[in-house]
Amino acid sequence: MYRQIHARISRAIAAGILKPGDRIPSARALTKELGLARGTIDAAYSLLAAEGYVQAQGQAGTVVTPSLRLRPTPAPVVAASPEAISPVETDLHVASPMPFEMGLPALDAFPKVIWRRLGTRYLRSVQAEDLAYPCAQGALPLRTQIAAYLQVSRGIACSPAQVFITSGYQQTLEMTMRALLKAGDRVWLEDPGYPPTRALLRHAQMHTVPVPVDDDGLIVRAGIKAAPRAKAAVVTPAHQSPLCVSLSLPRRLELLDWASKTRSWIIEDDYDGEYRYVSRPLPALKSLDRDGRVIYAGTFSKVLFPGLRLAYVVVPESEIERFRQAGQVFSAGAPTASQAIVTAFIANGHFGRHIQRMRKLYGERRDATAAGLSAVLGRRARIAPQPGGMHLVAHLRSPLQDTVIAKRMRDNGLHAQALTDWSSEVRAGSALLLNFTNVDAQATAESLAKRILKLL
């Protein structure tokens, strides 16, 4: 394990992602992030220091050796430009915030004072070039910070050139479709699965292939049986959306093997992979990709706040030019100010600390919400325990229909989504999807549950 950590950081330094003088995560922070023993992290850092990669600087933390000089790595070989890119339009409505709203992080726990300070500092130092059109691919400093974070925390070896900044998952998927797919292509989708993905693909005139999910995640053999030559598969390996099961290692390897043999693409939506409560966060599927078949989609909406409208996608080196052209044609670029503030937020260590705090807070709120709902709704619904993620699944007992109850709740100021609406062919049962991140105590959960009980 310590050699894996050593390899992640040394590769990031050798690739220029971590530059001389850059601070690396503290041993204490990395111990919490990876769920390893402190001695394991210390062993890795000691080896890095002995080889001259890093040096401790007291209260300033551990940094890449300022005087370090490395030979530059060669530029990646990129593929030829795509011949055509198909247009697509999406119109996805987002409701105003309500209790239990899906995908909404804990807004009361966001470090607004720090964010305001970083924003003020940026505005005071703004230059003329900051007022020009932003780069379609995204600001290089932010892409560099993202690449370094993914290298160390998610095990993804990538360069800043492979990172593209988008305005959210929907634009990430749209850019991927324009760069790699075309009308008529068949695409695997998890069933049940995230409805906007299905809507976007169908709007682009692609054929969606629903693939069932079990306790080990996507059933790859079922996908191969239904559409063995599909062009792509969209998956949520860390926490399947919406059932929250994790894609097992055998299934991950089976999926990668299929993609390699058929030259298909895997679009990994890692929307909340940082939030796992029963063990340390699982490595990204992209970290196992040896053939360059995985497109990794990450977002700041779940770990910071959705109003930021910033996300990112990591593409294989061979596809950089395809995505660059798609971005230049169809992307206006993310706001420069937002990118600069997020860059400072990550570089100063606030991002890592925020994730650690939220992981602890969400674990507590998950338990409190489950207990409160179970105490009031125990006879009418079963609250399924989830190993990670940001929502609970409340399985309704017969004869309650989730679509009817979800509509009643929305009409009465409570947000809920019906599991039936997330299903295409597979019937996963009647259940409500309830976000717990903004439920601050068990008493609050019980109060909300009483309102639900009246609607049942």
XYZ file of C-alpha atoms in Angstrom:
456
model
C 0.000 0.000 0.000
C 2.751 2.476 0.835
C 4.396 1.751 -2.514
C 1.114 2.501 -4.302
C 0.926 5.879 -2.547
C 4.581 6.518 -3.380
C 3.903 5.653 -7.023
C 0.849 7.924 -7.262
C 2.677 10.972 -5.929
C 5.978 10.346 -7.729
C 4.121 9.895 -11.034
C 2.267 13.161 -10.466
C 5.577 14.920 -9.813
C 7.304 13.308 -12.803
C 4.411 14.300 -15.072
C 4.573 17.913 -13.854
C 1.110 17.755 -12.309
C 2.666 18.457 -8.913
C 5.332 21.099 -9.395
C 8.317 22.115 -7.208
C 7.012 24.005 -4.195
C 3.450 22.601 -4.435
C 2.033 21.330 -1.166
C 0.923 17.703 -0.987
C -1.745 16.405 1.420
C -0.623 16.047 5.017
C -0.076 12.527 6.331
C -2.998 13.026 8.707
C -5.334 14.157 5.927
C -4.332 11.312 3.621
C -4.763 8.818 6.464
C -8.397 9.892 6.805
C -8.962 10.159 3.053
C -7.690 6.660 2.209
C -8.658 4.936 5.445
C -5.137 3.568 5.987
C -2.860 3.362 9.002
C -0.759 6.448 9.706
C 2.374 4.324 9.534
C 1.577 3.357 5.941
C 1.355 7.006 4.873
C 4.503 7.899 6.846
C 6.399 5.063 5.132
C 5.384 6.381 1.694
C 6.318 9.974 2.570
C 9.629 8.887 4.089
C 10.507 7.069 0.869
C 9.537 10.093 -1.205
C 11.670 12.329 1.018
C 14.636 9.933 0.867
C 14.475 9.992 -2.930
C 14.365 13.800 -2.923
C 10.822 14.197 -4.234
C 9.409 16.001 -1.197
C 10.568 17.763 1.930
C 8.866 18.764 5.178
C 8.652 22.494 5.923
C 7.201 22.613 9.410
C 3.857 24.374 9.683
C 3.886 24.943 5.926
C 3.400 21.192 5.509
C 5.106 18.821 3.091
C 5.904 20.208 -0.351
C 7.471 19.016 -3.557
C 11.177 19.793 -3.253
C 11.514 23.393 -4.555
C 14.882 22.731 -6.192
C 13.741 19.538 -7.903
C 14.535 19.382 -11.606
C 12.975 16.669 -13.753
C 13.143 15.931 -17.452
C 9.892 16.956 -19.162
C 7.613 14.130 -20.284
C 6.866 13.882 -24.023
C 3.604 15.281 -25.326
C 0.827 12.677 -25.788
C -0.052 11.408 -29.243
C -3.585 12.493 -30.122
C -6.056 11.084 -32.607
C -7.230 12.710 -35.792
C -10.085 15.171 -35.706
C -13.614 13.775 -35.845
C -15.390 14.068 -39.164
C -18.698 15.197 -37.758
C -20.343 16.029 -34.468
C -24.096 15.641 -34.080
C -26.107 18.385 -32.354
C -28.168 17.739 -29.235
C -30.476 19.828 -27.105
C -31.473 19.215 -23.494
C -34.028 20.947 -21.312
C -33.853 19.487 -17.815
C -35.838 21.243 -15.090
C -34.453 21.552 -11.566
C -36.996 22.275 -8.839
C -36.485 24.840 -6.087
C -34.905 23.432 -2.889
C -37.222 21.411 -0.648
C -36.634 18.879 2.140
C -35.243 15.567 0.806
C -34.263 17.097 -2.552
C -32.001 14.706 -4.441
C -28.436 15.731 -5.242
C -28.358 18.710 -2.891
C -25.360 18.814 -0.493
C -25.514 20.183 3.064
C -25.847 23.878 2.296
C -25.792 24.818 5.990
C -22.348 23.240 6.433
C -20.596 24.844 3.469
C -17.637 27.045 4.550
C -19.110 30.293 3.254
C -16.658 32.506 5.153
C -13.658 30.854 3.497
C -15.370 30.956 0.115
C -16.191 34.640 0.535
C -12.596 35.424 1.511
C -11.180 33.622 -1.521
C -13.694 35.337 -3.778
C -12.821 38.762 -2.399
C -9.107 38.091 -2.827
C -9.662 37.133 -6.461
C -11.791 40.197 -7.220
C -9.218 42.522 -5.673
C -6.467 41.127 -7.892
C -8.457 40.715 -11.103
C -6.516 41.563 -14.267
C -7.629 42.546 -17.761
C -7.042 39.019 -19.090
C -9.449 37.686 -16.454
C -12.230 39.638 -18.147
C -11.724 38.054 -21.567
C -13.455 34.948 -22.912
C -12.535 31.870 -20.866
C -10.673 28.927 -22.346
C -13.131 26.359 -23.720
C -11.167 23.501 -22.134
C -11.007 25.236 -18.772
C -8.371 27.186 -16.849
C -5.043 25.353 -16.702
C -4.496 25.975 -12.953
C -7.832 24.337 -12.129
C -7.208 21.420 -14.483
C -3.814 20.942 -12.845
C -5.340 20.888 -9.350
C -7.992 18.392 -10.462
C -5.388 16.109 -12.034
C -3.317 16.174 -8.851
C -6.363 15.452 -6.670
C -7.464 12.529 -8.840
C -3.922 11.136 -8.933
C -3.557 11.017 -5.154
C -7.130 10.498 -3.901
C -8.828 8.510 -6.670
C -5.866 6.637 -8.152
C -6.384 8.108 -11.636
C -3.172 8.813 -13.525
C -3.927 11.731 -15.833
C -2.401 14.977 -17.043
C -4.047 18.429 -17.067
C -4.351 18.095 -20.858
C -6.776 15.198 -20.325
C -9.062 17.272 -18.087
C -11.911 19.346 -19.542
C -14.031 21.714 -17.428
C -17.787 21.663 -18.070
C -20.886 23.270 -16.564
C -22.207 19.983 -15.160
C -22.824 16.316 -15.851
C -25.283 17.061 -18.632
C -22.718 19.098 -20.571
C -20.110 16.421 -19.858
C -22.376 13.784 -21.392
C -23.263 16.068 -24.286
C -19.600 16.738 -25.042
C -18.837 13.018 -24.871
C -21.684 12.191 -27.257
C -20.533 14.813 -29.732
C -16.926 13.670 -29.584
C -17.306 9.885 -29.605
C -20.837 8.815 -30.513
C -23.344 9.351 -33.313
C -27.045 8.949 -33.950
C -28.088 5.312 -34.090
C -25.397 4.063 -31.693
C -26.526 1.637 -28.992
C -25.621 2.560 -25.410
C -25.970 0.471 -22.238
C -27.766 2.196 -19.361
C -28.203 0.908 -15.817
C -31.807 -0.019 -15.041
C -32.956 1.574 -12.802
C -30.770 4.540 -13.614
C -30.478 8.329 -13.752
C -33.413 9.583 -15.924
C -31.654 12.614 -17.513
C -29.024 10.301 -19.021
C -31.718 8.320 -20.791
C -33.457 11.505 -21.945
C -30.281 13.060 -23.363
C -29.265 9.945 -25.267
C -32.714 9.472 -26.754
C -32.848 13.139 -27.712
C -29.598 12.542 -29.606
C -31.352 9.701 -31.473
C -29.296 6.966 -29.846
C -30.714 3.593 -28.883
C -30.624 3.046 -25.120
C -30.239 -0.534 -23.907
C -31.490 -1.019 -20.318
C -29.216 -3.386 -18.374
C -30.436 -4.706 -15.003
C -28.600 -4.134 -11.716
C -28.197 -6.498 -8.756
C -26.294 -6.360 -5.459
C -22.973 -6.360 -7.385
C -23.975 -3.532 -9.711
C -24.447 -3.639 -13.475
C -24.980 -7.204 -14.763
C -22.416 -7.112 -17.565
C -23.442 -10.474 -19.022
C -26.995 -9.195 -19.445
C -25.668 -6.196 -21.356
C -23.549 -8.395 -23.611
C -26.549 -10.614 -24.287
C -28.800 -7.645 -25.129
C -26.322 -5.594 -27.192
C -22.851 -7.173 -27.511
C -21.632 -4.492 -29.952
C -22.966 -1.452 -28.109
C -20.843 1.629 -28.639
C -20.812 2.737 -24.988
C -21.977 2.024 -21.450
C -22.893 4.666 -18.873
C -22.264 3.414 -15.324
C -22.114 4.683 -11.732
C -19.618 2.216 -10.176
C -19.023 3.841 -6.767
C -22.689 4.175 -5.766
C -25.135 2.947 -8.368
C -27.691 5.641 -9.053
C -30.194 5.211 -7.443
C -29.773 1.896 -5.566
C -26.342 2.848 -4.125
C -24.806 -0.626 -4.590
C -21.152 -0.704 -5.663
C -19.889 -2.364 -8.816
C -17.884 -5.383 -7.652
C -14.291 -5.933 -8.762
C -15.140 -8.974 -10.964
C -17.850 -6.926 -12.692
C -15.441 -4.003 -13.153
C -12.874 -6.243 -14.810
C -15.584 -7.898 -16.923
C -16.841 -4.495 -18.082
C -13.342 -3.287 -18.939
C -12.638 -6.512 -20.827
C -15.820 -6.067 -22.879
C -14.931 -2.455 -23.718
C -11.390 -3.427 -24.721
C -12.493 -6.271 -27.000
C -15.294 -4.340 -28.714
C -13.517 -0.939 -28.750
C -16.472 0.512 -26.872
C -16.493 3.378 -24.387
C -17.295 3.344 -20.676
C -18.630 6.617 -19.281
C -17.995 6.540 -15.520
C -20.267 8.956 -13.652
C -18.512 9.363 -10.282
C -21.055 11.818 -8.916
C -20.502 11.205 -5.177
C -17.738 8.618 -4.899
C -16.118 10.527 -2.016
C -19.027 9.754 0.314
C -18.784 6.204 1.613
C -19.489 5.428 5.274
C -18.829 1.715 5.839
C -15.211 1.753 4.600
C -12.782 3.997 2.769
C -13.868 5.412 -0.623
C -13.580 2.904 -3.462
C -11.030 3.520 -6.235
C -12.458 4.859 -9.455
C -13.103 2.440 -12.307
C -10.843 4.718 -14.360
C -7.907 3.717 -12.120
C -8.144 0.168 -13.539
C -8.344 1.327 -17.165
C -5.259 0.143 -19.062
C -6.588 0.465 -22.610
C -7.933 4.020 -22.538
C -11.619 3.079 -22.796
C -13.005 4.932 -19.734
C -14.317 8.512 -19.810
C -14.346 9.737 -16.193
C -16.994 12.321 -15.226
C -16.646 14.190 -11.935
C -18.547 17.144 -10.506
C -18.282 19.871 -7.870
C -22.083 20.023 -7.488
C -22.194 17.303 -4.818
C -18.987 18.136 -2.915
C -19.322 21.954 -3.014
C -22.700 23.282 -4.223
C -24.740 22.872 -7.445
C -25.122 26.613 -8.030
C -21.409 26.689 -8.868
C -22.134 24.856 -12.162
C -18.681 23.336 -12.482
C -17.809 19.769 -13.378
C -15.021 18.024 -15.250
C -14.326 15.083 -17.515
C -11.077 13.113 -17.873
C -10.548 11.655 -21.343
C -7.968 9.201 -22.719
C -4.893 10.798 -24.259
C -5.857 9.490 -27.690
C -9.146 11.423 -27.581
C -7.924 14.819 -26.377
C -8.194 16.427 -29.786
C -11.718 15.121 -30.390
C -12.915 16.611 -27.097
C -10.989 19.823 -27.700
C -12.751 20.358 -31.016
C -16.125 19.488 -29.521
C -15.501 21.990 -26.724
C -14.398 24.742 -29.086
C -17.533 24.333 -31.186
C -20.166 23.734 -28.518
C -18.797 25.048 -25.202
C -18.559 28.694 -24.184
C -16.253 27.864 -21.275
C -16.916 28.071 -17.550
C -16.777 31.472 -15.783
C -13.201 32.501 -15.031
C -14.005 33.750 -11.526
C -15.612 30.469 -10.451
C -12.677 28.481 -11.770
C -10.174 30.730 -9.992
C -11.952 30.475 -6.637
C -12.235 26.687 -6.859
C -8.549 26.506 -7.786
C -7.594 28.464 -4.658
C -10.027 26.400 -2.564
C -8.261 23.188 -3.616
C -4.701 24.541 -3.560
C -5.035 25.883 -0.007
C -6.214 22.530 1.319
C -9.821 23.579 1.987
C -11.237 21.085 -0.520
C -9.726 18.014 1.151
C -10.729 19.179 4.616
C -14.264 19.957 3.444
C -14.718 16.458 2.015
C -13.509 14.904 5.284
C -15.916 17.029 7.335
C -18.833 16.261 5.044
C -18.088 12.537 5.064
C -18.337 12.533 8.859
C -21.390 14.824 8.898
C -23.232 12.830 6.236
C -22.576 9.586 8.074
C -24.213 11.089 11.162
C -27.123 12.591 9.218
C -27.695 9.352 7.319
C -28.051 7.431 10.585
C -30.252 10.123 12.145
C -32.533 10.362 9.110
C -32.899 6.589 8.800
C -33.725 6.313 12.514
C -36.262 9.149 12.383
C -38.027 7.832 9.285
C -38.092 4.273 10.610
C -39.536 5.379 13.967
C -42.535 7.031 12.295
C -42.952 5.111 9.030
C -41.777 1.682 10.135
C -45.113 0.018 9.384
C -45.553 1.739 6.040
C -42.013 1.760 4.640
C -38.674 -0.028 5.027
C -35.594 2.198 5.011
C -32.793 0.386 3.193
C -29.295 0.966 4.656
C -26.891 2.430 2.128
C -23.082 2.047 2.301
C -22.568 5.473 0.766
C -24.094 8.269 -1.257
C -26.387 11.122 -0.285
C -29.868 9.589 -0.243
C -31.908 6.803 1.323
C -34.264 4.373 -0.388
C -37.608 4.008 1.420
C -39.324 0.878 0.127
C -43.085 1.339 0.435
C -45.178 -1.555 1.631
C -48.034 -2.696 -0.617
C -50.398 -1.324 -1.857
C -48.732 2.118 -1.804
C -47.598 3.437 -5.196
C -44.395 5.473 -5.160
C -45.387 7.716 -8.080
C -48.602 8.738 -6.322
C -46.915 9.370 -2.969
C -44.031 11.297 -4.549
C -46.477 13.629 -6.299
C -48.422 14.185 -3.073
C -45.191 15.039 -1.278
C -44.093 17.531 -3.939
C -47.536 19.145 -3.866
C -47.122 19.591 -0.095
C -43.611 21.052 0.016
C -41.626 17.837 0.419
C -39.346 16.601 -2.328
C -39.283 12.937 -3.295
C -38.586 10.936 -6.405
C -40.257 7.634 -7.234
C -38.014 4.675 -7.978
C -40.510 3.632 -10.659
C -39.669 6.803 -12.618
C -35.993 5.754 -12.627
C -36.815 2.356 -14.113
C -37.141 1.521 -17.792
C -37.892 -2.198 -18.041
C -36.757 -3.640 -14.722
C -39.266 -3.117 -11.896
C -37.231 -2.473 -8.767
C -40.313 -2.115 -6.580
C -42.229 0.826 -5.152
C -39.853 3.127 -3.277
C -39.098 6.779 -2.537
C -35.656 8.337 -2.985
C -35.002 10.762 -0.110
C -31.896 12.908 0.270
C -30.666 13.143 3.886
C -27.822 15.668 3.642
C -29.899 18.641 4.812
C -31.716 16.821 7.639
C -29.819 18.112 10.677
C -31.150 15.790 13.431
C -33.306 12.768 14.150
C -36.019 15.035 15.561
C -36.159 16.896 12.243
C -36.436 13.597 10.398
C -39.285 12.476 12.645
C -41.108 15.771 12.086
C -40.800 15.411 8.312
C -41.816 11.750 8.537
C -45.047 12.713 10.313
C -45.888 14.979 7.378
C -45.245 12.056 5.024
C -47.389 9.760 7.164
C -50.390 12.028 6.712
C -49.915 11.865 2.940
C -49.738 8.073 3.000
